[in-house]
Tab-separated table of C-alpha atoms in Angstrom:
chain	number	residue	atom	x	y	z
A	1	UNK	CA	-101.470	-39.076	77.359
A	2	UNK	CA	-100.573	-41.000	74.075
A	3	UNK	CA	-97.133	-40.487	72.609
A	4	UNK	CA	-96.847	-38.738	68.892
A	5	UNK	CA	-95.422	-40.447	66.722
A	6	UNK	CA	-92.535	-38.988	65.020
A	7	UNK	CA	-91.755	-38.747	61.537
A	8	UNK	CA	-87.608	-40.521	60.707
A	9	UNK	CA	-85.670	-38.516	58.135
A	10	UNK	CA	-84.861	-40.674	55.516
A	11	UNK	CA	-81.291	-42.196	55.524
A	12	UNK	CA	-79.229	-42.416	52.297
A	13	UNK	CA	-79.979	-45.103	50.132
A	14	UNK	CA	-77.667	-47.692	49.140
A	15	UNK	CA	-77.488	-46.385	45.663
A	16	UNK	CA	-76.757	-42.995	46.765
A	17	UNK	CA	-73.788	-43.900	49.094
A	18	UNK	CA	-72.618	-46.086	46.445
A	19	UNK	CA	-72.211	-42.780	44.130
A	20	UNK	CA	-71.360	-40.764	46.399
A	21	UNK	CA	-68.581	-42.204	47.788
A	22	UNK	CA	-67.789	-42.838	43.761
A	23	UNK	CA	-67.762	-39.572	43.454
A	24	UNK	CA	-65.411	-38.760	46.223
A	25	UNK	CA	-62.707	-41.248	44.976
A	26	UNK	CA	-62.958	-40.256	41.779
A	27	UNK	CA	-62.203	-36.127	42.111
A	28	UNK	CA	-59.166	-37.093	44.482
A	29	UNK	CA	-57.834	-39.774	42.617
A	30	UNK	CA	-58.335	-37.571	39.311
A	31	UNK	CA	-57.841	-34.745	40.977
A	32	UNK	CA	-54.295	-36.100	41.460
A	33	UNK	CA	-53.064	-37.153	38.708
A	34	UNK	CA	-54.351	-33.429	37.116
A	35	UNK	CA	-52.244	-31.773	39.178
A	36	UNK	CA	-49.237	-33.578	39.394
A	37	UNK	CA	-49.389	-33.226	35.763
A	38	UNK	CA	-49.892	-29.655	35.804
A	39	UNK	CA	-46.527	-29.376	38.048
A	40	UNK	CA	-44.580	-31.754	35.087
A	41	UNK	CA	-45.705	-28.948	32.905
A	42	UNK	CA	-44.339	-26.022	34.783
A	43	UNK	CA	-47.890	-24.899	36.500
A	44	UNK	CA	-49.158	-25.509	39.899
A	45	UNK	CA	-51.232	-28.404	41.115
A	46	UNK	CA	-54.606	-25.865	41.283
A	47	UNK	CA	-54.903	-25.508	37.320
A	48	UNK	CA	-54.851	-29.445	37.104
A	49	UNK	CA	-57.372	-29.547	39.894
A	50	UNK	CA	-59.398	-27.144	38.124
A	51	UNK	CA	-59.439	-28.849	34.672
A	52	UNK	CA	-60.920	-32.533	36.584
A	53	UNK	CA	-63.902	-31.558	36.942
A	54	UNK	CA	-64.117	-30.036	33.042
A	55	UNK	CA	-63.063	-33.316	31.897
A	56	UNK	CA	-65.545	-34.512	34.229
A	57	UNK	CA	-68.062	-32.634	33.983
A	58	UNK	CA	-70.835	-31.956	30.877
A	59	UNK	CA	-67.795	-30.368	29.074
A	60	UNK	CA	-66.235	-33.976	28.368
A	61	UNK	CA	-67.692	-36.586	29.606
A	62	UNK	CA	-70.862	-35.606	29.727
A	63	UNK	CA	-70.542	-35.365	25.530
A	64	UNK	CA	-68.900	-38.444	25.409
A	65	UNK	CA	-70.317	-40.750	27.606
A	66	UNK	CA	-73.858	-39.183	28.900
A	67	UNK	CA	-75.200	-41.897	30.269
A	68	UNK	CA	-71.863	-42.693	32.356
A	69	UNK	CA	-72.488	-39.242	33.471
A	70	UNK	CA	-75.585	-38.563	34.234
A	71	UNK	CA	-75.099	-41.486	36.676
A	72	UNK	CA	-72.095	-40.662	37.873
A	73	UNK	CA	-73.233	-37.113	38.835
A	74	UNK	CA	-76.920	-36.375	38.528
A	75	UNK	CA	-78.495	-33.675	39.003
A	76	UNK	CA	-80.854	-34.367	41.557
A	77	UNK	CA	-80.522	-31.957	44.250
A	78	UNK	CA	-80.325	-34.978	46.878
A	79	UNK	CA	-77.010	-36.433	45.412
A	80	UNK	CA	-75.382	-33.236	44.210
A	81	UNK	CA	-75.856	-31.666	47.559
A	82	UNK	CA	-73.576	-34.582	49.311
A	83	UNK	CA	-70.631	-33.188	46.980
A	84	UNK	CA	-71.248	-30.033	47.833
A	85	UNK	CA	-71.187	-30.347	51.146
A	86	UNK	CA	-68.135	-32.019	51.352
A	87	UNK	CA	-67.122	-29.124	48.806
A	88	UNK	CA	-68.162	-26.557	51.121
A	89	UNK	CA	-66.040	-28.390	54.162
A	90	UNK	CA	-62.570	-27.730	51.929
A	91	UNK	CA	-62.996	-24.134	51.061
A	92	UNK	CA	-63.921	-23.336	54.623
A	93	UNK	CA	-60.904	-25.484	55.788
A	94	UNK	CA	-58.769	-24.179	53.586
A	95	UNK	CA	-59.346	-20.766	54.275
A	96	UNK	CA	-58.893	-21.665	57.714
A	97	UNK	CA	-55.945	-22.943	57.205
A	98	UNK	CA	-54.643	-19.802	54.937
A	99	UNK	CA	-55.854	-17.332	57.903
A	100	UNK	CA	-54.095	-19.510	60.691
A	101	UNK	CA	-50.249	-18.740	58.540
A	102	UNK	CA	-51.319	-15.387	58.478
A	103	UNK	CA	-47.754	-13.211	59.813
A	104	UNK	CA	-50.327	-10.470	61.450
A	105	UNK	CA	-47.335	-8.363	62.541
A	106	UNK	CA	-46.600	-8.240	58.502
A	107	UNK	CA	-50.220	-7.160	58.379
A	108	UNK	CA	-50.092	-4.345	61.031
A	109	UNK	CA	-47.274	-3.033	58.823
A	110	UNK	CA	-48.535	-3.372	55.704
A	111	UNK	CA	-52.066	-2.819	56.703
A	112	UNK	CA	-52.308	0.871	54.331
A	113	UNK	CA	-51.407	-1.161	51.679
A	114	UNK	CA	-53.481	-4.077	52.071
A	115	UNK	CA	-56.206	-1.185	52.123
A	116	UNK	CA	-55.241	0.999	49.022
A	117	UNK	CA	-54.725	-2.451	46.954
A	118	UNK	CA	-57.967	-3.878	47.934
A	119	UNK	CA	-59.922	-0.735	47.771
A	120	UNK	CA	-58.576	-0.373	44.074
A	121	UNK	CA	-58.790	-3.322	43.148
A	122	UNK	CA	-62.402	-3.825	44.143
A	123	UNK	CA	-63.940	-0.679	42.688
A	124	UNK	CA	-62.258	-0.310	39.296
A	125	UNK	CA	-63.391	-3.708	38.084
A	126	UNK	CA	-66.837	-2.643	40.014
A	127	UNK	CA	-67.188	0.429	37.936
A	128	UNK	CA	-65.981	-1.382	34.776
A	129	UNK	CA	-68.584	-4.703	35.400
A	130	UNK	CA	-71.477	-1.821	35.413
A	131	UNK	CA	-70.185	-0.454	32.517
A	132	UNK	CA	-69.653	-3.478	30.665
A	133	UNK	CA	-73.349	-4.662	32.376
A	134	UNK	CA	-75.386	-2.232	30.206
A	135	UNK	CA	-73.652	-3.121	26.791
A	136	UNK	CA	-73.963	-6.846	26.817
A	137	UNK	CA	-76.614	-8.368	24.987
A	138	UNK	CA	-80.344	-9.581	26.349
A	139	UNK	CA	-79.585	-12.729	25.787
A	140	UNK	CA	-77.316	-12.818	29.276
A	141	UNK	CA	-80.477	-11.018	31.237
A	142	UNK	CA	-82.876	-12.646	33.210
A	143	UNK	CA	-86.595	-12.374	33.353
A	144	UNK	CA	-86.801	-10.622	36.595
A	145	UNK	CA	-84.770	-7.242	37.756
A	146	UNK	CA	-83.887	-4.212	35.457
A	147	UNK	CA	-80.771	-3.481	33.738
A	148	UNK	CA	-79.470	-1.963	36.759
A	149	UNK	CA	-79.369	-4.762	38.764
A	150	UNK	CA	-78.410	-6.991	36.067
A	151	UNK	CA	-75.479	-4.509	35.505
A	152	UNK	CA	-74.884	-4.516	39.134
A	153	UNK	CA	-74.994	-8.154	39.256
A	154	UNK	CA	-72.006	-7.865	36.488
A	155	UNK	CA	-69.839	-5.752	38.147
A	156	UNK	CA	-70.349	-7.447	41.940
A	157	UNK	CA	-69.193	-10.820	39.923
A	158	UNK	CA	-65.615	-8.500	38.521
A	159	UNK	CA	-64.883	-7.181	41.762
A	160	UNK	CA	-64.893	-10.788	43.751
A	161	UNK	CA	-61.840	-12.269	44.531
A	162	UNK	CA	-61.739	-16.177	45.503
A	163	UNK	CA	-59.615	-16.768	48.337
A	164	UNK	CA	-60.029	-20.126	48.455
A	165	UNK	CA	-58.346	-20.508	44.668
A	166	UNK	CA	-56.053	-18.044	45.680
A	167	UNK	CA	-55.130	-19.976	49.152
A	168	UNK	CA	-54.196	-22.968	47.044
A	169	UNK	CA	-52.355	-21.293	44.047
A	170	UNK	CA	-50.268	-19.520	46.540
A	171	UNK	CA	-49.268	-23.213	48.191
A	172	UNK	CA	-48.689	-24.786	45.526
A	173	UNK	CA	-46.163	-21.993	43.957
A	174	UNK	CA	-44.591	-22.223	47.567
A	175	UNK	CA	-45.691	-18.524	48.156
A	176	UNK	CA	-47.706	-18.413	50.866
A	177	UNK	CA	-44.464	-17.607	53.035
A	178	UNK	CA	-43.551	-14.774	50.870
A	179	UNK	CA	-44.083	-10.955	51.593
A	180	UNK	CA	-46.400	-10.701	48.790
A	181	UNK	CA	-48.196	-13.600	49.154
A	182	UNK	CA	-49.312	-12.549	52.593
A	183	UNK	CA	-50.277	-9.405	51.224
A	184	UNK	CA	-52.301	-10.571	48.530
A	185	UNK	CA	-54.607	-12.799	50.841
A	186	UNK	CA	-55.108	-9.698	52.928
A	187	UNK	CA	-55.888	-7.655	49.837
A	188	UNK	CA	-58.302	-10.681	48.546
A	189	UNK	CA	-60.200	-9.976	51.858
A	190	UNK	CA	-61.191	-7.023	51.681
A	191	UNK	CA	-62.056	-7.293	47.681
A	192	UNK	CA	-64.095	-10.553	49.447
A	193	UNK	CA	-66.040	-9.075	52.679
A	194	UNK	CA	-66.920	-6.295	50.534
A	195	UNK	CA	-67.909	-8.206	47.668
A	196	UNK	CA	-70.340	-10.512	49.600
A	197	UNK	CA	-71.713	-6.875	51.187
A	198	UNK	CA	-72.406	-6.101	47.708
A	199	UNK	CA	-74.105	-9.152	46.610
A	200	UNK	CA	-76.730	-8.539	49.002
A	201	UNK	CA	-77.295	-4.985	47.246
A	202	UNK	CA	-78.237	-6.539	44.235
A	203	UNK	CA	-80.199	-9.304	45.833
A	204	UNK	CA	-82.423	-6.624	47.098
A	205	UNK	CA	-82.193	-4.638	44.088
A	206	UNK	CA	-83.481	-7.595	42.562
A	207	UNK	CA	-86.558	-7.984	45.359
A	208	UNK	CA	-89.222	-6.689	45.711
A	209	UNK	CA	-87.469	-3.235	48.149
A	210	UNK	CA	-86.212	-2.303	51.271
A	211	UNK	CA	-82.742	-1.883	49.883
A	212	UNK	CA	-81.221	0.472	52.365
A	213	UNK	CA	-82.570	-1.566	55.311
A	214	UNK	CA	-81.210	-4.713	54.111
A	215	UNK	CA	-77.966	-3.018	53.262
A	216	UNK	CA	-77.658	-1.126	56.626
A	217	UNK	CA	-78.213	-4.966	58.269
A	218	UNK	CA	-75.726	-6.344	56.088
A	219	UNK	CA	-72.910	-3.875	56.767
A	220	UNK	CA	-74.071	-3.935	60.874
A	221	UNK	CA	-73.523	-7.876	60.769
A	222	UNK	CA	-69.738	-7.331	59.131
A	223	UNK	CA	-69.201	-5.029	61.342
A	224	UNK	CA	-70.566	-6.294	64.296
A	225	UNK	CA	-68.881	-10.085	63.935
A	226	UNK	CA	-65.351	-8.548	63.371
A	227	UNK	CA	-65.628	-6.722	66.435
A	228	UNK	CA	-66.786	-9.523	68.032
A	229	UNK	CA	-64.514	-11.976	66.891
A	230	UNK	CA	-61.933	-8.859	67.913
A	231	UNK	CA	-62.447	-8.447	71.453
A	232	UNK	CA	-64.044	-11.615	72.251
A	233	UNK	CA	-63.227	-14.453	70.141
A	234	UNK	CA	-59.432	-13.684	70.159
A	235	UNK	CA	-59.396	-14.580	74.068
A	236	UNK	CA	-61.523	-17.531	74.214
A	237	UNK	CA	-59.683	-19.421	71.268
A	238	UNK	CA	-56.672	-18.444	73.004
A	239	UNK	CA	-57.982	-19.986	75.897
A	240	UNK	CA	-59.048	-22.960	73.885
A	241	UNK	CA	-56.030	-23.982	73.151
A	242	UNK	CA	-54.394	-23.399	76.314
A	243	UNK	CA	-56.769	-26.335	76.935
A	244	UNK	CA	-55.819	-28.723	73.999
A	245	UNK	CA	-53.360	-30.909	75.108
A	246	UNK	CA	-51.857	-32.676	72.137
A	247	UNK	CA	-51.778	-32.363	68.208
A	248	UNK	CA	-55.653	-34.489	68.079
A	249	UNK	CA	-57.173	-31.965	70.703
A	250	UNK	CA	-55.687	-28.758	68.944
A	251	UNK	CA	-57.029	-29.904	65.580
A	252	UNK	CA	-60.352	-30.630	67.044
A	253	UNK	CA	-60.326	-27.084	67.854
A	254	UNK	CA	-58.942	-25.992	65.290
A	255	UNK	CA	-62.281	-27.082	62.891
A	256	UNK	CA	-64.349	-26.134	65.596
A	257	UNK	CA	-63.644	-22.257	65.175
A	258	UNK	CA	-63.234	-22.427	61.763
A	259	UNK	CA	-66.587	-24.048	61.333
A	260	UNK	CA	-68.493	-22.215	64.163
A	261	UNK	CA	-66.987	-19.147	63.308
A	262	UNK	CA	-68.512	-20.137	59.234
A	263	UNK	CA	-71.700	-20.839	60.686
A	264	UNK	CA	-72.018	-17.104	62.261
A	265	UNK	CA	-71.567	-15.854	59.197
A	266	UNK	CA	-73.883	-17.366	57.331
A	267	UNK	CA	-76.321	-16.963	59.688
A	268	UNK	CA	-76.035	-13.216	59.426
A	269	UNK	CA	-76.431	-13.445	55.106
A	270	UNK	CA	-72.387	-13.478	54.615
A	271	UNK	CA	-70.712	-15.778	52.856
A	272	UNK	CA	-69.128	-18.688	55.486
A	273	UNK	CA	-65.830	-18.388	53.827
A	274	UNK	CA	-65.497	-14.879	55.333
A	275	UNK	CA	-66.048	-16.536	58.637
A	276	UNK	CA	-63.483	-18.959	58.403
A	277	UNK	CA	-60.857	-17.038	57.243
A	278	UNK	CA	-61.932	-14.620	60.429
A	279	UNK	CA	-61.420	-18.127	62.870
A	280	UNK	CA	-57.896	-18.530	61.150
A	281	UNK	CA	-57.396	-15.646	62.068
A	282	UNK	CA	-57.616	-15.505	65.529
A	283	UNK	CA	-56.076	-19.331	65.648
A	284	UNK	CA	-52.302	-17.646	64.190
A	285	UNK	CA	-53.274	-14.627	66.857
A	286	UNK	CA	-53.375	-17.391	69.650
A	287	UNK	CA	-49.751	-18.082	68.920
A	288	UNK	CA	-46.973	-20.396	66.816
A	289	UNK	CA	-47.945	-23.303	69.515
A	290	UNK	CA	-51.410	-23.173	68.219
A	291	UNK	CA	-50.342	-23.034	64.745
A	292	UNK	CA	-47.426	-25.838	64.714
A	293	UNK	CA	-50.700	-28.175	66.155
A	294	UNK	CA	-52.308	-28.307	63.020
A	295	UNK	CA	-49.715	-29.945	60.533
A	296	UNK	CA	-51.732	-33.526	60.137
A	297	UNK	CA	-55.320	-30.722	59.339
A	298	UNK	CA	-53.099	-29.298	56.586
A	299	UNK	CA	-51.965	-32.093	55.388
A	300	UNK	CA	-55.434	-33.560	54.784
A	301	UNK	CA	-56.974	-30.433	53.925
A	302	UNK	CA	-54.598	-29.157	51.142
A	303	UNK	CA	-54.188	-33.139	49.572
A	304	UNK	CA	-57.091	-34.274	49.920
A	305	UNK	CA	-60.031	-32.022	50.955
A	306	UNK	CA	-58.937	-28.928	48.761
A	307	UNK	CA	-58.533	-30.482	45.479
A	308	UNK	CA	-61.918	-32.229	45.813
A	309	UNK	CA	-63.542	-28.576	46.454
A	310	UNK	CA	-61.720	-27.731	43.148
A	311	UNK	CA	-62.396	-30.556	40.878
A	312	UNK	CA	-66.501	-29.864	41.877
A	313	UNK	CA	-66.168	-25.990	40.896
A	314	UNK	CA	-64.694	-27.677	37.556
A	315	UNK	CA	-68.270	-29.922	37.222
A	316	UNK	CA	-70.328	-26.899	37.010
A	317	UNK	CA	-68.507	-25.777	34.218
A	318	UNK	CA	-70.306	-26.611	30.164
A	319	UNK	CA	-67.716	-25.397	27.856
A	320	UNK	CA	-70.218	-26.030	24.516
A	321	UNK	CA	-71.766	-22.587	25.410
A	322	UNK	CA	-69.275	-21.231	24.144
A	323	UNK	CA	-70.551	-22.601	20.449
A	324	UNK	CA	-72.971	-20.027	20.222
A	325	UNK	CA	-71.268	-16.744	18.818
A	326	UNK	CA	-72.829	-14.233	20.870
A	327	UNK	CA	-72.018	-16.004	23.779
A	328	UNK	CA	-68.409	-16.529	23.002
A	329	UNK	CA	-68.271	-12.613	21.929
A	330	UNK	CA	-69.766	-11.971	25.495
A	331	UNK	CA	-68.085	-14.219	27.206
A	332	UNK	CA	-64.008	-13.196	25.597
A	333	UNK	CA	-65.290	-9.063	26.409
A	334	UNK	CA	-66.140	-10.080	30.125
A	335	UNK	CA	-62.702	-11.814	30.524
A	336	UNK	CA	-60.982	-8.999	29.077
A	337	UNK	CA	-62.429	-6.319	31.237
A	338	UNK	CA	-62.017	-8.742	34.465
A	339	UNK	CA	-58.652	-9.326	34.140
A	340	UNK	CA	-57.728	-5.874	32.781
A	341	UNK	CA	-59.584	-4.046	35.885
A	342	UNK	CA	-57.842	-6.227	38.601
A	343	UNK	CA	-54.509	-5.415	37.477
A	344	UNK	CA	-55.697	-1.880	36.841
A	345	UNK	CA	-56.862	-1.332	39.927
A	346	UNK	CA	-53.784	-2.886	41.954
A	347	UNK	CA	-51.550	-0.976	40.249
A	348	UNK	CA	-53.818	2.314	41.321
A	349	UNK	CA	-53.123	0.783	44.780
A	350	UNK	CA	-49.951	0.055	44.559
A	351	UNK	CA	-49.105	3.533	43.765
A	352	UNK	CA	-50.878	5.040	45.996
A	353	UNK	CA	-48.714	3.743	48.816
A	354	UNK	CA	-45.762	3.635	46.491
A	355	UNK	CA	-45.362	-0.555	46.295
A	356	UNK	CA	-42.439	-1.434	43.779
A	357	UNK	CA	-44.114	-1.935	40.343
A	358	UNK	CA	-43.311	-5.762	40.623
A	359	UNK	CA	-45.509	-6.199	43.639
A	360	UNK	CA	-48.014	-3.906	41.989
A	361	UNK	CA	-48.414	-6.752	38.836
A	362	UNK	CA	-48.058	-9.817	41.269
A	363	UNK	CA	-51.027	-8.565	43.440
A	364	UNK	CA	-53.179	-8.211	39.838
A	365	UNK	CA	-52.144	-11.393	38.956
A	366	UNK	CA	-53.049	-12.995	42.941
A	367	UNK	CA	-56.385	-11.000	43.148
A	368	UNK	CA	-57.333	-11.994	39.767
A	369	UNK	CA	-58.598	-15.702	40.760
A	370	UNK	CA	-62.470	-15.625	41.063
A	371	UNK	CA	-62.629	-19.206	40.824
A	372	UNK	CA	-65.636	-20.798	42.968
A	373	UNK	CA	-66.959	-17.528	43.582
A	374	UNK	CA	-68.185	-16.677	40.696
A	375	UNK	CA	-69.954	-19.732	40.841
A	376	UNK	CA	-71.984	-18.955	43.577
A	377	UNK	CA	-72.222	-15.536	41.902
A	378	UNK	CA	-73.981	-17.046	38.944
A	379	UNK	CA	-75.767	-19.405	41.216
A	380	UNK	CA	-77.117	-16.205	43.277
A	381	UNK	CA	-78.373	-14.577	39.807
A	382	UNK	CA	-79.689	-17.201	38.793
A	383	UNK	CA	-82.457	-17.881	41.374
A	384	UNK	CA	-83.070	-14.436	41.341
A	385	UNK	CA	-84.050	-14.333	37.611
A	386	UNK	CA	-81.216	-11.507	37.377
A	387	UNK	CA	-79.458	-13.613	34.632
A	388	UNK	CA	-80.328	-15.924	32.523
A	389	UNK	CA	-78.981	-19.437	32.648
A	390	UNK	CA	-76.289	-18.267	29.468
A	391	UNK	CA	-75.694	-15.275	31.534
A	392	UNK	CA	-74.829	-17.772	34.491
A	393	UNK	CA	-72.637	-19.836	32.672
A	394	UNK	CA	-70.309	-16.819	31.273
A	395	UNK	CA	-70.099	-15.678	34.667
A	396	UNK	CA	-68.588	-19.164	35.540
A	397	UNK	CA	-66.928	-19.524	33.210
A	398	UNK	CA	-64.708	-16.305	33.536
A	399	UNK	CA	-64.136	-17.028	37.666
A	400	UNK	CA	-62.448	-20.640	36.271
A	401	UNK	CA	-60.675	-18.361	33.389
A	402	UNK	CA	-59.422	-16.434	35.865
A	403	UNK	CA	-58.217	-18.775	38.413
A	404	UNK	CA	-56.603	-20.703	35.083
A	405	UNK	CA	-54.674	-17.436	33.947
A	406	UNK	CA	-53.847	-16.026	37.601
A	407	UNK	CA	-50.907	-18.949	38.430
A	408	UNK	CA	-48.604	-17.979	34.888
A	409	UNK	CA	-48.933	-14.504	34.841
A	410	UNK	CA	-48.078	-14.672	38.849
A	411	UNK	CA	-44.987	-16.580	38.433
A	412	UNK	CA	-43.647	-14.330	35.518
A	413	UNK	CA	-44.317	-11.410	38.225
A	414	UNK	CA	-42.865	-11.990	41.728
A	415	UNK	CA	-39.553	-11.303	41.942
A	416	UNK	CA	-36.623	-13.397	43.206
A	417	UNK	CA	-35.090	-14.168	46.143
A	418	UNK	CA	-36.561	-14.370	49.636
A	419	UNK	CA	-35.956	-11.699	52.889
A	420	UNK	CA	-34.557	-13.090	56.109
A	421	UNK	CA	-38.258	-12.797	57.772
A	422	UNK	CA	-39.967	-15.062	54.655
A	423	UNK	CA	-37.322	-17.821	54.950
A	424	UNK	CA	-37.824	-17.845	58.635
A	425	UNK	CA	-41.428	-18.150	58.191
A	426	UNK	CA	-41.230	-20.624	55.157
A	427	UNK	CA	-38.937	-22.842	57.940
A	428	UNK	CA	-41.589	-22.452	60.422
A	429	UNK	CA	-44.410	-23.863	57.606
A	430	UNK	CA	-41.762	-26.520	56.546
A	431	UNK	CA	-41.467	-27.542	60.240
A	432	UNK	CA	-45.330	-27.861	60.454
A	433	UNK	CA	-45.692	-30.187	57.467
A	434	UNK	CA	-42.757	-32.343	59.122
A	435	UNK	CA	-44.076	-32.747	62.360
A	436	UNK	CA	-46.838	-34.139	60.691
A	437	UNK	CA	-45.138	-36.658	58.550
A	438	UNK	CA	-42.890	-38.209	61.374
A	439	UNK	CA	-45.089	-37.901	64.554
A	440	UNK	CA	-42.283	-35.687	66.078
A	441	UNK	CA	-43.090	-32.516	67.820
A	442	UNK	CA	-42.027	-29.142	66.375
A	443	UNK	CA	-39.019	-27.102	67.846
A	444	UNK	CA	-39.565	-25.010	70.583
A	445	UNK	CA	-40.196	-21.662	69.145
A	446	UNK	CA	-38.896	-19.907	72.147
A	447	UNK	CA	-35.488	-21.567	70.209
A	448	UNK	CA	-36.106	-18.988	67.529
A	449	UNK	CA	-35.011	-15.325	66.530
């Protein structure tokens, strides 16, 4: 019997490695020097991250040198999609990352606040985006879906929270270790599970029916992998890294639960960034020896990795929208209600389980990033035909607003001075980054208090 002949996917060209790896140098490099001059200006590295790819992008240089541009990053699915994989590699690293310093017995304590705060803070602006949905003009609408799902769309893209921008602005403002910090990533996920779960309402608003039984599968596949991951994956990463014998070996698991724990996600319709944070999760619950591993992964991820995933949010940014009036009047009344709502709704929170009112304004400022995910938002609505490609870009525009505005108004918020717990755990995060820089191995923990 004959052997078929099998088709070879085609390999990259020469010209598109050539860009790509352009590309690549270019956003770090850049990417760099952004934020290090955002720190000589008193902000943190993220907002100078953010701004390369504006100055990048269509925004700058695509006005002033479009033919530089539009070889330097074309549009053609095939080239783009190389950046964006690389882009989707550093959020779900980072978020990793972010889950792995997680201080869960903070979070077993605090876990009625992290509730009350992200509850709020997810269905004021929710309310508000619906609201604000109906009033904005038809220009922002796109030619499939009624105004219900297009103000649905709205108010899913309010209530989002970015925990990847969030991750990073919280690193670089050396907060992370903080109380607060801690508590505003656990707030962010629960404004971020839930705002995925609600994306896929207004995708099937948007199709053509079976709402509740796509919204029943949804919310059985969030509930279903965090159980899961609960009862199962807790003991078998733990086991894992009982394994891993040696920094190389840890890290290699390390990515491995991030990413297959991504990959389940996405393969159940949720967004793989829920995933990852889940595998960071269970990678802190596996111990501080599993943790103090993973120093050299951080130290690629946040320099390296992370600011590329930023800089290519930045590229799909076109700030000459913003010349037509009615899209600049649309655009300024969507910011205000965003911003307004989150800090509205973490106050409500806050209050509820009596948080000091400085913590209340820090976790409005925190959970008011949107940053890449309102890109994929507007990307969502788009292929729907919910919005309209203006409509698109004002929703992107307000998540890189948002991530922009979140690092000030957070530093004029938190208040001074750390606890005996946060310095402890800012020494244990210090020790980390050290034991990657020198090749030594951390201190025993079983040294510490």
């Amino acid at each position: 019997m004959p052997l078929a002949l099998t088709t070879t996917p085609p390999s990259l060209s020469s010209h598109q490695s050539l860009v790509f790896l352009l590309q690549l140098a270019l956003l770090a490099l850049a990417a760099l020097g952004m934020g290090r001059l955002a720190e000589r200006v008193g902000l943190p590295a993220v907002a100078g991250e953010l701004v390369t790819g504006v100055l990048l992008g269509p925004t700058v240089l695509g006005q002033a040198l479009p033919h530089v541009s539009g070889w330097l990053f074309p549009p053609r699915a095939g080239q783009s999609g190389l950046l964006d994989a690389v882009s989707l590699l550093g959020s779900v690293l980072l978020v990793g990352l972010t889950g792995a310093h997680l201080d869960l017995s903070l979070l077993r304590r605090r876990a009625r606040a992290a509730a009350w705060v992200g509850g709020a803070s997810l269905v004021v602006p929710l309310g508000a985006g619906l609201a604000t949905g109906f009033l904005l003009p038809s220009a922002l609408h796109g030619v499939h879906g009624s105004t219900t799902a297009f103000a649905a769309f709205i108010g899913t893209a309010l209530c989002a929270s970015a925990i990847p921008v969030i991750s990073k602005t919280l690193a670089d403002m050396k907060l992370l270790h903080r109380d607060i910090g801690q508590l505003i990533i656990a707030a962010a996920v629960v404004d971020d599970a839930f705002g995925w779960f609600l994306l896929s309402v207004v995708a099937a608003m948007a199709g053509d029916g079976a709402i509740a039984g796509r919204v029943s599968m949804t919310l059985c596949y969030l509930v279903g992998f965090t159980l899961a991951m609960a009862f199962v994956g807790r003991r078998v990463v733990r086991y894992a890294f009982r394994l891993a014998s040696g920094p190389g070996p840890a890290t290699a698991v390390a990515v491995g639960v991030m990413l297959l724990s991504a990959s389940a996600t996405a393969a159940f319709g949720l967004d793989p960034v829920f995933g990852a944070f889940i595998g960071g999760v269970l990678i802190s619950a596996a111990g501080p020896e599993a943790r103090e591993r993973l120093a050299g992964l951080e130290t690629v991820v946040m320099s390296v990795l992370a600011p590329i995933f930023l800089a290519t949010a930045g590229l799909k940014m076109d700030l000459t929208v913003l010349g037509r009036l009615p899209i600049l009047l649309a655009f300024l009344a969507v910011l205000a209600v965003a911003v307004a709502t989150k800090f509205a709704g973490a106050h409500l929170g806050g209050a509820a389980c009596r948080l000091p009112r400085w913590e209340r304004v820090a976790l409005g400022a925190g959970l008011n990033s949107r940053g890449v995910v309102g890109i994929v938002i507007a990307a969502t609505g788009l292929r729907l035909g919910v919005v309209s490609p203006a409509g698109a870009t004002v929703i992107v525009l307000i998540g890189i607003a948002t991530s922009l505005l979140a690092p000030p108004l957070l530093r004029r918020s938190v208040a001074k001075g750390d606890s005996a717990e946060e310095r402890l755990r800012e020494a244990e995060m210090d020790e980390w980054l050290r034991s990657s820089s020198t090749g030594t191995p951390p201190a025993d923990d079983s040294t510490r208090t």
